[in-house]
Short mmCIF file of C-alpha atoms in Angstrom, two decimals:
data_model
loop_
_atom_site.label_atom_id
_atom_site.label_comp_id
_atom_site.label_asym_id
_atom_site.label_seq_id
_atom_site.Cartn_x
_atom_site.Cartn_y
_atom_site.Cartn_z
CA UNK A 1 25.45 17.10 2.98
CA UNK A 2 21.69 17.57 3.98
CA UNK A 3 19.39 14.96 5.32
CA UNK A 4 15.71 14.60 5.17
CA UNK A 5 13.59 13.91 8.23
CA UNK A 6 10.73 11.48 7.55
CA UNK A 7 7.83 10.50 9.51
CA UNK A 8 6.59 7.06 9.88
CA UNK A 9 2.74 8.47 9.71
CA UNK A 10 0.79 5.28 10.94
CA UNK A 11 3.12 5.37 13.88
CA UNK A 12 2.89 9.02 14.86
CA UNK A 13 0.21 10.11 17.31
CA UNK A 14 0.88 13.66 17.42
CA UNK A 15 2.89 13.88 20.73
CA UNK A 16 4.67 16.96 19.47
CA UNK A 17 7.97 16.42 20.83
CA UNK A 18 9.64 16.79 17.40
CA UNK A 19 8.20 20.28 17.34
CA UNK A 20 9.72 20.95 20.68
CA UNK A 21 13.32 19.94 19.84
CA UNK A 22 13.22 21.14 16.33
CA UNK A 23 10.86 24.08 15.91
CA UNK A 24 13.18 25.26 12.84
CA UNK A 25 11.78 22.96 10.61
CA UNK A 26 8.96 20.87 12.38
CA UNK A 27 5.55 22.74 12.77
CA UNK A 28 2.58 21.30 14.02
CA UNK A 29 -0.80 21.29 12.10
CA UNK A 30 -4.28 21.81 13.77
CA UNK A 31 -4.24 18.34 15.14
CA UNK A 32 -0.97 18.54 16.22
CA UNK A 33 0.69 16.34 13.80
CA UNK A 34 4.10 17.35 12.36
CA UNK A 35 4.71 19.36 9.27
CA UNK A 36 8.22 18.96 8.10
CA UNK A 37 9.07 22.19 6.27
CA UNK A 38 12.60 21.67 4.92
CA UNK A 39 15.85 19.79 4.80
CA UNK A 40 18.10 19.05 7.81
CA UNK A 41 20.99 21.25 7.42
CA UNK A 42 24.37 20.43 8.92
CA UNK A 43 23.70 22.93 11.81
CA UNK A 44 20.44 21.24 12.71
CA UNK A 45 21.74 17.68 12.47
CA UNK A 46 22.53 17.22 16.27
CA UNK A 47 18.87 18.54 17.20
CA UNK A 48 17.41 16.24 14.21
CA UNK A 49 19.09 13.42 15.92
CA UNK A 50 17.95 14.07 19.16
CA UNK A 51 14.24 14.34 17.87
CA UNK A 52 14.61 10.77 16.18
CA UNK A 53 16.00 9.57 19.57
CA UNK A 54 13.44 10.99 21.84
CA UNK A 55 10.22 10.51 19.58
CA UNK A 56 8.15 8.52 22.12
CA UNK A 57 6.57 6.59 19.27
CA UNK A 58 9.94 5.94 17.48
CA UNK A 59 8.20 7.43 14.48
CA UNK A 60 11.08 9.89 12.97
CA UNK A 61 14.03 8.66 10.57
CA UNK A 62 16.69 10.78 9.38
CA UNK A 63 17.37 9.80 5.77
CA UNK A 64 20.27 10.74 3.16
CA UNK A 65 18.42 12.07 0.06
CA UNK A 66 17.89 9.08 -2.04
CA UNK A 67 20.62 8.04 -4.54
CA UNK A 68 18.11 8.04 -7.65
CA UNK B 1 -19.46 3.30 5.52
CA UNK B 2 -20.08 5.63 2.72
CA UNK B 3 -20.88 4.35 -0.47
CA UNK B 4 -18.75 4.67 -3.31
CA UNK B 5 -20.22 7.21 -6.03
CA UNK B 6 -19.49 4.24 -8.54
CA UNK B 7 -19.86 0.76 -7.51
CA UNK B 8 -17.01 -1.99 -8.29
CA UNK B 9 -18.30 -3.99 -11.11
CA UNK B 10 -17.36 -7.56 -12.17
CA UNK B 11 -19.50 -7.26 -15.39
CA UNK B 12 -17.96 -4.81 -17.60
CA UNK B 13 -18.68 -4.58 -21.35
CA UNK B 14 -15.38 -5.45 -22.78
CA UNK B 15 -14.88 -4.26 -26.35
CA UNK B 16 -13.01 -5.83 -28.96
CA UNK B 17 -9.38 -4.22 -29.27
CA UNK B 18 -6.45 -4.08 -31.35
CA UNK B 19 -4.03 -6.07 -29.36
CA UNK B 20 -4.70 -7.41 -25.82
CA UNK B 21 -8.30 -7.45 -26.60
CA UNK B 22 -8.31 -8.89 -30.09
CA UNK B 23 -10.03 -11.89 -30.83
CA UNK B 24 -12.55 -11.78 -27.87
CA UNK B 25 -15.09 -14.23 -29.53
CA UNK B 26 -12.48 -17.10 -29.00
CA UNK B 27 -13.12 -16.99 -25.27
CA UNK B 28 -10.78 -16.68 -22.30
CA UNK B 29 -9.43 -20.52 -22.37
CA UNK B 30 -5.88 -21.79 -22.68
CA UNK B 31 -6.42 -23.73 -25.74
CA UNK B 32 -7.60 -20.77 -27.85
CA UNK B 33 -5.05 -18.57 -26.38
CA UNK B 34 -2.19 -20.98 -27.37
CA UNK B 35 -3.77 -21.30 -30.83
CA UNK B 36 -3.61 -17.42 -31.24
CA UNK B 37 -0.20 -16.82 -29.51
CA UNK B 38 1.72 -20.19 -29.66
CA UNK B 39 3.74 -21.66 -26.64
CA UNK B 40 5.17 -18.89 -24.20
CA UNK B 41 8.87 -18.71 -25.30
CA UNK B 42 11.73 -18.42 -22.47
CA UNK B 43 13.20 -14.82 -22.56
CA UNK B 44 16.80 -13.95 -21.29
CA UNK B 45 16.37 -11.10 -18.78
CA UNK B 46 18.98 -8.87 -20.78
CA UNK B 47 16.87 -9.29 -23.93
CA UNK B 48 13.69 -8.46 -22.25
CA UNK B 49 15.12 -5.46 -20.33
CA UNK B 50 16.58 -3.95 -23.49
CA UNK B 51 13.11 -4.50 -25.33
CA UNK B 52 11.15 -2.90 -22.50
CA UNK B 53 13.67 -0.07 -22.55
CA UNK B 54 13.12 0.65 -26.19
CA UNK B 55 9.27 0.27 -25.91
CA UNK B 56 9.09 2.36 -22.68
CA UNK B 57 6.75 -0.10 -21.28
CA UNK B 58 5.31 1.58 -18.12
CA UNK B 59 3.20 0.41 -15.15
CA UNK B 60 -0.56 0.67 -15.71
CA UNK B 61 -1.70 0.87 -12.19
CA UNK B 62 -1.58 4.68 -12.43
CA UNK B 63 2.05 5.63 -11.55
CA UNK B 64 3.10 5.08 -14.87
CA UNK B 65 6.49 3.93 -13.54
CA UNK B 66 9.14 2.36 -16.28
CA UNK B 67 8.58 -1.28 -15.65
CA UNK B 68 12.44 -1.90 -16.81
CA UNK B 69 13.73 0.13 -14.03
CA UNK B 70 11.68 -1.74 -11.46
CA UNK B 71 12.45 -5.26 -13.29
CA UNK B 72 16.25 -4.22 -13.30
CA UNK B 73 16.24 -3.39 -9.54
CA UNK B 74 14.34 -6.74 -8.76
CA UNK B 75 16.93 -8.63 -10.72
CA UNK B 76 19.87 -6.87 -9.01
CA UNK B 77 19.24 -7.91 -5.54
CA UNK B 78 21.21 -10.44 -4.08
CA UNK B 79 18.01 -12.84 -2.95
CA UNK B 80 15.80 -14.82 -5.43
CA UNK B 81 12.91 -12.38 -6.53
CA UNK B 82 9.12 -12.73 -5.96
CA UNK B 83 6.47 -11.99 -8.71
CA UNK B 84 3.17 -10.34 -7.75
CA UNK B 85 0.18 -9.83 -9.85
CA UNK B 86 -2.25 -7.23 -8.46
CA UNK B 87 -5.45 -7.62 -9.67
CA UNK B 88 -7.12 -6.22 -6.60
CA UNK B 89 -8.41 -3.03 -8.70
CA UNK B 90 -9.38 -0.81 -5.53
CA UNK B 91 -10.57 1.86 -7.64
CA UNK B 92 -14.32 1.05 -7.94
CA UNK B 93 -14.85 3.13 -11.21
CA UNK B 94 -11.94 0.98 -13.07
CA UNK B 95 -12.90 -2.37 -14.42
CA UNK B 96 -9.84 -2.96 -16.94
CA UNK B 97 -8.05 -5.47 -14.76
CA UNK B 98 -11.32 -7.22 -14.12
CA UNK B 99 -11.94 -7.18 -17.98
CA UNK B 100 -8.41 -8.99 -18.33
CA UNK B 101 -9.32 -11.38 -15.63
CA UNK B 102 -12.57 -12.33 -17.29
CA UNK B 103 -11.20 -12.08 -21.15
CA UNK B 104 -7.70 -12.59 -21.23
CA UNK B 105 -6.44 -14.30 -17.97
CA UNK B 106 -3.69 -16.28 -19.94
CA UNK B 107 -1.97 -13.07 -21.43
CA UNK B 108 -1.60 -11.81 -17.57
CA UNK B 109 -0.36 -15.16 -16.37
CA UNK B 110 1.89 -15.57 -19.55
CA UNK B 111 3.47 -12.27 -18.41
CA UNK B 112 4.21 -13.06 -14.96
CA UNK B 113 5.48 -16.72 -15.56
CA UNK B 114 7.63 -15.29 -18.43
CA UNK B 115 9.38 -12.68 -16.07
CA UNK B 116 9.25 -15.14 -13.30
CA UNK B 117 11.27 -17.54 -15.34
CA UNK B 118 13.60 -14.79 -16.79
CA UNK B 119 14.38 -13.65 -12.92
CA UNK B 120 14.63 -17.26 -11.51
CA UNK B 121 11.61 -16.58 -9.24
CA UNK B 122 9.79 -19.44 -7.95
CA UNK B 123 6.74 -17.92 -6.49
CA UNK B 124 3.92 -16.08 -8.31
CA UNK B 125 1.46 -14.49 -5.85
CA UNK B 126 -1.89 -13.38 -7.32
CA UNK B 127 -3.92 -10.82 -5.33
CA UNK B 128 -7.68 -10.97 -6.23
CA UNK B 129 -10.64 -8.40 -5.67
CA UNK B 130 -12.79 -9.72 -3.02
CA UNK B 131 -15.49 -7.54 -4.28
CA UNK B 132 -15.43 -8.69 -7.84
CA UNK B 133 -16.32 -12.71 -7.45
CA UNK B 134 -16.54 -13.25 -11.11
CA UNK B 135 -12.93 -12.00 -11.60
CA UNK B 136 -11.75 -14.33 -9.06
CA UNK B 137 -13.52 -17.40 -10.43
CA UNK B 138 -12.08 -16.57 -13.96
CA UNK B 139 -8.59 -16.41 -12.51
CA UNK B 140 -8.95 -19.55 -10.64
CA UNK B 141 -10.19 -21.47 -13.71
CA UNK B 142 -7.39 -20.16 -15.67
CA UNK B 143 -4.77 -21.34 -13.32
CA UNK B 144 -6.33 -24.93 -13.39
CA UNK B 145 -5.70 -25.03 -17.09
CA UNK B 146 -1.83 -24.39 -16.60
CA UNK B 147 1.11 -26.30 -15.56
CA UNK B 148 3.75 -23.63 -15.11
CA UNK B 149 5.81 -25.45 -12.40
CA UNK B 150 5.95 -22.26 -10.37
CA UNK B 151 4.34 -22.14 -6.92
CA UNK B 152 1.14 -19.99 -7.26
CA UNK B 153 -0.21 -18.36 -4.28
CA UNK B 154 -3.56 -16.70 -4.05
CA UNK B 155 -4.59 -13.98 -1.80
CA UNK B 156 -7.78 -12.01 -1.57
CA UNK B 157 -7.58 -8.24 -0.99
CA UNK B 158 -10.23 -6.32 0.97
CA UNK B 159 -12.87 -4.35 -0.26
CA UNK B 160 -11.02 -0.89 0.31
CA UNK B 161 -9.80 1.80 -1.92
CA UNK B 162 -6.34 1.47 -0.35
CA UNK B 163 -6.16 -2.22 -0.25
CA UNK B 164 -4.27 -2.53 -3.40
CA UNK B 165 -1.71 -0.20 -2.69
CA UNK B 166 1.94 -1.93 -2.79
CA UNK B 167 2.65 -1.90 0.67
CA UNK B 168 -0.83 -2.85 1.59
CA UNK B 169 -0.63 -5.75 -0.69
CA UNK B 170 2.62 -6.77 0.89
CA UNK B 171 0.82 -6.58 4.26
CA UNK B 172 -1.64 -8.72 3.15
CA UNK B 173 0.74 -11.36 1.59
CA UNK B 174 2.81 -11.34 5.25
CA UNK B 175 -0.67 -12.36 7.00
CA UNK B 176 -1.22 -8.77 8.50
CA UNK B 177 -3.93 -6.31 7.94
CA UNK B 178 -4.45 -5.42 4.19
CA UNK B 179 -3.39 -1.70 4.94
CA UNK B 180 -0.71 0.47 3.79
CA UNK B 181 2.46 0.97 6.02
CA UNK B 182 5.51 3.44 5.59
CA UNK B 183 7.62 2.04 2.50
CA UNK B 184 11.33 2.56 3.73
CA UNK B 185 12.81 1.05 0.79
CA UNK B 186 11.04 0.38 -2.64
CA UNK B 187 9.43 -3.12 -2.81
CA UNK B 188 11.77 -3.92 -5.81
CA UNK B 189 14.60 -3.71 -3.10
CA UNK B 190 12.98 -5.52 -0.15
CA UNK B 191 9.67 -6.59 -0.29
CA UNK B 192 7.89 -9.78 0.39
CA UNK B 193 9.86 -11.45 3.13
CA UNK B 194 12.67 -9.08 2.64
CA UNK B 195 13.17 -10.45 -1.09
CA UNK B 196 13.09 -8.09 -4.33
CA UNK B 197 9.60 -8.24 -5.20
CA UNK B 198 8.41 -7.32 -8.70
CA UNK B 199 4.72 -6.21 -7.98
CA UNK B 200 2.45 -4.72 -10.83
CA UNK B 201 -1.17 -4.78 -11.92
CA UNK B 202 -2.88 -7.11 -14.17
CA UNK B 203 -2.69 -4.95 -17.30
CA UNK B 204 1.13 -4.40 -16.87
CA UNK B 205 1.47 -8.27 -17.00
CA UNK B 206 -0.68 -8.56 -19.59
CA UNK B 207 1.32 -6.11 -21.83
CA UNK B 208 4.58 -7.69 -20.96
CA UNK B 209 2.86 -11.18 -21.59
CA UNK B 210 2.06 -9.85 -25.24
CA UNK B 211 5.31 -8.57 -25.78
CA UNK B 212 6.85 -11.74 -24.94
CA UNK B 213 4.30 -13.75 -27.19
CA UNK B 214 4.36 -11.56 -30.27
CA UNK B 215 7.77 -9.92 -30.01
CA UNK B 216 9.01 -6.21 -30.24
CA UNK B 217 8.06 -5.52 -33.87
CA UNK B 218 4.35 -6.45 -33.56
CA UNK B 219 4.24 -4.55 -30.04
CA UNK B 220 5.50 -1.47 -31.65
CA UNK B 221 3.27 -1.58 -34.68
CA UNK B 222 0.53 0.04 -32.61
CA UNK B 223 0.63 3.24 -30.90
CA UNK B 224 3.25 6.23 -31.51
CA UNK B 225 7.16 6.35 -31.74
CA UNK B 226 7.45 7.86 -28.26
CA UNK B 227 4.82 5.55 -26.68
CA UNK B 228 4.39 2.40 -28.63
CA UNK B 229 1.73 -0.09 -27.65
CA UNK B 230 -1.78 0.32 -26.43
CA UNK B 231 -3.65 0.95 -23.35
CA UNK B 232 -6.74 0.24 -21.71
CA UNK B 233 -9.46 2.58 -20.66
CA UNK B 234 -12.68 2.31 -18.55
CA UNK B 235 -15.33 4.29 -19.61
CA UNK B 236 -17.49 4.44 -16.44
CA UNK B 237 -21.12 3.95 -16.25
CA UNK B 238 -24.01 1.85 -14.90
CA UNK B 239 -22.44 -0.96 -16.97
CA UNK B 240 -18.42 0.12 -17.38
CA UNK B 241 -16.84 -0.25 -20.82
CA UNK B 242 -13.52 -1.29 -21.42
CA UNK B 243 -11.62 -0.02 -24.40
CA UNK B 244 -7.99 -0.81 -25.74
CA UNK B 245 -6.77 1.93 -27.82
CA UNK B 246 -3.32 2.73 -29.20
CA UNK B 247 -1.34 5.56 -27.67
CA UNK B 248 -1.94 8.60 -29.73
CA UNK B 249 -5.53 8.01 -30.19
CA UNK B 250 -7.49 11.24 -30.02
CA UNK B 251 -9.66 11.16 -26.96
CA UNK B 252 -12.56 12.68 -29.29
CA UNK B 253 -12.80 9.17 -30.83
CA UNK B 254 -13.29 7.48 -27.34
CA UNK B 255 -15.23 9.76 -25.28
CA UNK B 256 -19.18 8.91 -25.72
CA UNK B 257 -20.99 11.57 -27.66
CA UNK B 258 -23.33 11.97 -24.96
CA UNK B 259 -20.57 13.60 -22.96
CA UNK B 260 -19.82 16.39 -25.10
CA UNK B 261 -19.49 19.66 -23.16
CA UNK B 262 -19.46 18.48 -19.85
CA UNK B 263 -16.51 18.22 -17.46
CA UNK B 264 -14.81 14.64 -17.29
CA UNK B 265 -13.27 13.27 -14.11
CA UNK B 266 -10.01 11.55 -15.59
CA UNK B 267 -7.95 9.07 -13.70
CA UNK B 268 -10.86 7.90 -11.25
CA UNK B 269 -11.43 9.18 -7.83
CA UNK B 270 -7.75 10.07 -7.24
CA UNK B 271 -7.71 11.81 -10.48
CA UNK B 272 -8.53 15.35 -12.29
CA UNK B 273 -11.44 17.09 -13.52
CA UNK B 274 -10.95 18.15 -17.22
CA UNK B 275 -13.03 20.28 -19.27
CA UNK B 276 -14.63 18.41 -22.19
CA UNK B 277 -13.10 20.59 -24.91
CA UNK B 278 -9.54 20.34 -23.29
CA UNK B 279 -9.68 16.58 -23.13
CA UNK B 280 -11.19 16.18 -26.72
CA UNK B 281 -8.46 18.46 -27.99
CA UNK B 282 -5.92 15.81 -26.66
CA UNK B 283 -4.66 12.36 -27.53
CA UNK B 284 -4.49 9.32 -25.16
CA UNK B 285 -0.60 9.69 -24.06
CA UNK B 286 1.10 9.12 -20.65
CA UNK B 287 3.62 12.07 -21.35
CA UNK B 288 1.40 14.79 -22.95
CA UNK B 289 -1.35 14.43 -20.35
CA UNK B 290 1.26 14.36 -17.38
CA UNK B 291 2.65 17.55 -19.05
CA UNK B 292 -0.74 19.07 -19.00
CA UNK B 293 -1.26 18.39 -15.46
CA UNK B 294 -4.17 15.72 -16.08
CA UNK B 295 -2.53 12.44 -15.87
CA UNK B 296 -3.91 9.38 -17.58
CA UNK B 297 -3.76 7.29 -14.21
CA UNK B 298 -5.22 3.92 -14.53
CA UNK B 299 -7.36 5.01 -17.52
CA UNK B 300 -10.67 5.55 -15.86
CA UNK B 301 -12.89 8.37 -17.16
CA UNK B 302 -16.33 9.21 -15.37
CA UNK B 303 -18.73 11.74 -16.55
CA UNK B 304 -21.14 12.13 -13.67
CA UNK B 305 -24.77 13.66 -14.20
CA UNK B 306 -24.31 15.59 -10.91
CA UNK B 307 -22.50 19.13 -11.04
CA UNK B 308 -18.62 18.48 -10.40
CA UNK B 309 -18.85 20.06 -6.85
CA UNK B 310 -21.60 18.04 -5.67
CA UNK B 311 -20.18 14.81 -7.24
CA UNK B 312 -16.64 15.57 -5.85
CA UNK B 313 -18.03 16.13 -2.22
CA UNK B 314 -19.64 12.72 -2.55
CA UNK B 315 -16.24 11.33 -3.68
CA UNK B 316 -14.10 13.09 -0.94
CA UNK B 317 -16.73 11.68 1.45
CA UNK B 318 -16.09 8.22 0.18
CA UNK B 319 -12.38 8.62 0.16
CA UNK B 320 -12.45 9.92 3.75
CA UNK B 321 -14.31 6.74 4.60
CA UNK B 322 -11.88 4.51 2.93
CA UNK B 323 -8.79 6.06 5.02
CA UNK B 324 -6.98 3.56 6.88
CA UNK B 325 -7.34 5.56 10.02
CA UNK B 326 -3.76 4.99 10.87
CA UNK B 327 -2.20 8.29 9.50
CA UNK B 328 -3.09 11.39 11.54
CA UNK B 329 -3.30 13.67 8.52
CA UNK B 330 -5.41 11.61 6.41
CA UNK B 331 -7.55 10.64 9.53
CA UNK B 332 -8.22 14.18 10.37
CA UNK B 333 -7.71 15.89 7.27
CA UNK B 334 -9.78 13.91 4.86
CA UNK B 335 -13.10 14.22 6.77
CA UNK B 336 -12.29 18.29 7.22
CA UNK B 337 -11.43 18.40 3.33
CA UNK B 338 -14.85 16.56 2.48
CA UNK B 339 -16.43 19.24 4.69
CA UNK B 340 -14.78 21.92 2.97
CA UNK B 341 -15.74 20.46 -0.52
CA UNK B 342 -19.46 20.32 0.81
CA UNK B 343 -19.12 23.76 1.53
CA UNK B 344 -17.83 24.63 -1.97
CA UNK B 345 -20.71 22.83 -3.53
CA UNK B 346 -23.27 24.67 -1.34
CA UNK B 347 -21.65 27.87 -2.05
CA UNK B 348 -20.48 29.00 1.22
CA UNK B 349 -18.03 31.91 1.30
CA UNK B 350 -14.82 30.76 2.74
CA UNK B 351 -15.08 27.17 1.50
CA UNK B 352 -12.59 27.39 -1.50
CA UNK B 353 -9.86 28.88 0.61
CA UNK B 354 -10.30 26.19 3.22
CA UNK B 355 -10.40 23.35 0.70
CA UNK B 356 -7.16 24.68 -0.77
CA UNK B 357 -5.39 24.97 2.53
CA UNK B 358 -6.40 21.49 3.49
CA UNK B 359 -5.51 20.10 0.12
CA UNK B 360 -1.95 21.64 0.62
CA UNK B 361 -1.89 20.26 4.29
CA UNK B 362 -2.53 16.84 3.76
CA UNK B 363 -0.38 16.32 0.65
CA UNK B 364 2.84 14.12 0.87
CA UNK B 365 1.96 13.40 4.81
CA UNK B 366 0.73 9.68 4.70
CA UNK B 367 2.11 5.98 4.44
CA UNK B 368 0.47 6.14 1.00
CA UNK B 369 -0.56 8.22 -1.56
CA UNK B 370 -4.30 8.48 -0.69
CA UNK B 371 -4.22 11.97 0.97
CA UNK B 372 -2.16 12.94 -2.21
CA UNK B 373 -4.55 11.62 -4.67
CA UNK B 374 -7.70 13.29 -2.55
CA UNK B 375 -5.91 16.48 -2.70
CA UNK B 376 -5.34 16.18 -6.55
CA UNK B 377 -9.11 15.78 -6.95
CA UNK B 378 -9.86 18.86 -4.84
CA UNK B 379 -7.42 20.86 -6.27
CA UNK B 380 -8.61 20.24 -9.98
CA UNK B 381 -12.21 20.82 -8.85
CA UNK B 382 -10.98 24.33 -7.48
CA UNK B 383 -8.92 24.77 -11.00
CA UNK B 384 -12.19 23.87 -12.94
CA UNK B 385 -14.31 26.39 -11.16
CA UNK B 386 -11.72 29.25 -11.70
CA UNK B 387 -11.61 28.32 -15.20
CA UNK B 388 -15.57 28.36 -15.60
CA UNK B 389 -15.72 31.70 -13.69
CA UNK B 390 -13.09 33.40 -15.74
#
């Protein structure tokens, strides 16, 4: 079961910790904001949870794919 | 603040149409409205849902989302739903919702009231456009004529392109800044005060209102089998013209003759450029135009005197200035995108590649679809240039 990392864009202030913790799927754009490049596969789940927990702006959420 | 390339108007020319806009000479009053349509019947939710499904009634705010799906979601919630009529019309080139406020306010209100009753909602919220005072006055006059025994709450949206976006409207209703925020759940699941909230624009409510008043058969008498009914279009200009056409009408019959041969911007400032020949060969249809990559959107068509690159540069300048300035990719990306589009208009070497790169970079990265819509516009400009060059 894969999950999706979602950014609360108005809260994000380009602190970049998500990229540090999860470089496999989080890149940074030229202004330092995250570019989420793929789904969170099971092997990345622990790191993704850490990124959500440690975001200094609490601007990340891990979501299951929508049921629709 | 950068001025919009087209100013929001509250004096559109409203043309006589086959359904919503029929009988304009009778005026917008309630007495004439009831003489034409009779009293508003009570409808059972299940009957209404079935009719909406059969008629494929879609939202008219631009996204063309099936209205029945939204209504069903709102009805399935555990709490009492809230109904919202969005008349804010943040797209300055559009004037159709304003036209309905001026000419057919009771169709809009009948739609909202009939659905509110079917849902057991007690409140109808109306979101009015601060930039279009004549529309505000028309809605207030219409409300003063009615006694629906529902609580009506009026709100005034800011004069900002993104102010009419669903989450921005919910923020306004909650007493906060009228700006988009991240939607973690659809508003039909949890919206105003956590209640299921059925938010649609004025044309959607007017179409539902007419369906309730005239019945399924008469609604389906116009349009095509796949897309029954009519839709409103705004032909932009110094005085915008609002037309009502049945789905399936050839664009050739709608477009002004003097536009022949010139690229047309379809769907407003979040829309797409279409060569006149391509558009003239198609019909007014949600499905066919979506398949062609040129969605009908909210039905606005603009045909500027300026060449598309220079005009697009002005539009992107305006859209960048309209950002709520809360989401980083929009705050930083749209001004950079505007600069790149100016480069495209001036013919500087690498500007097209940069514009395409930035359009890709901002898409899908905001609380609302403002960056996505702006990127769509820029991509269509690049595609138009490629087509002209080949």
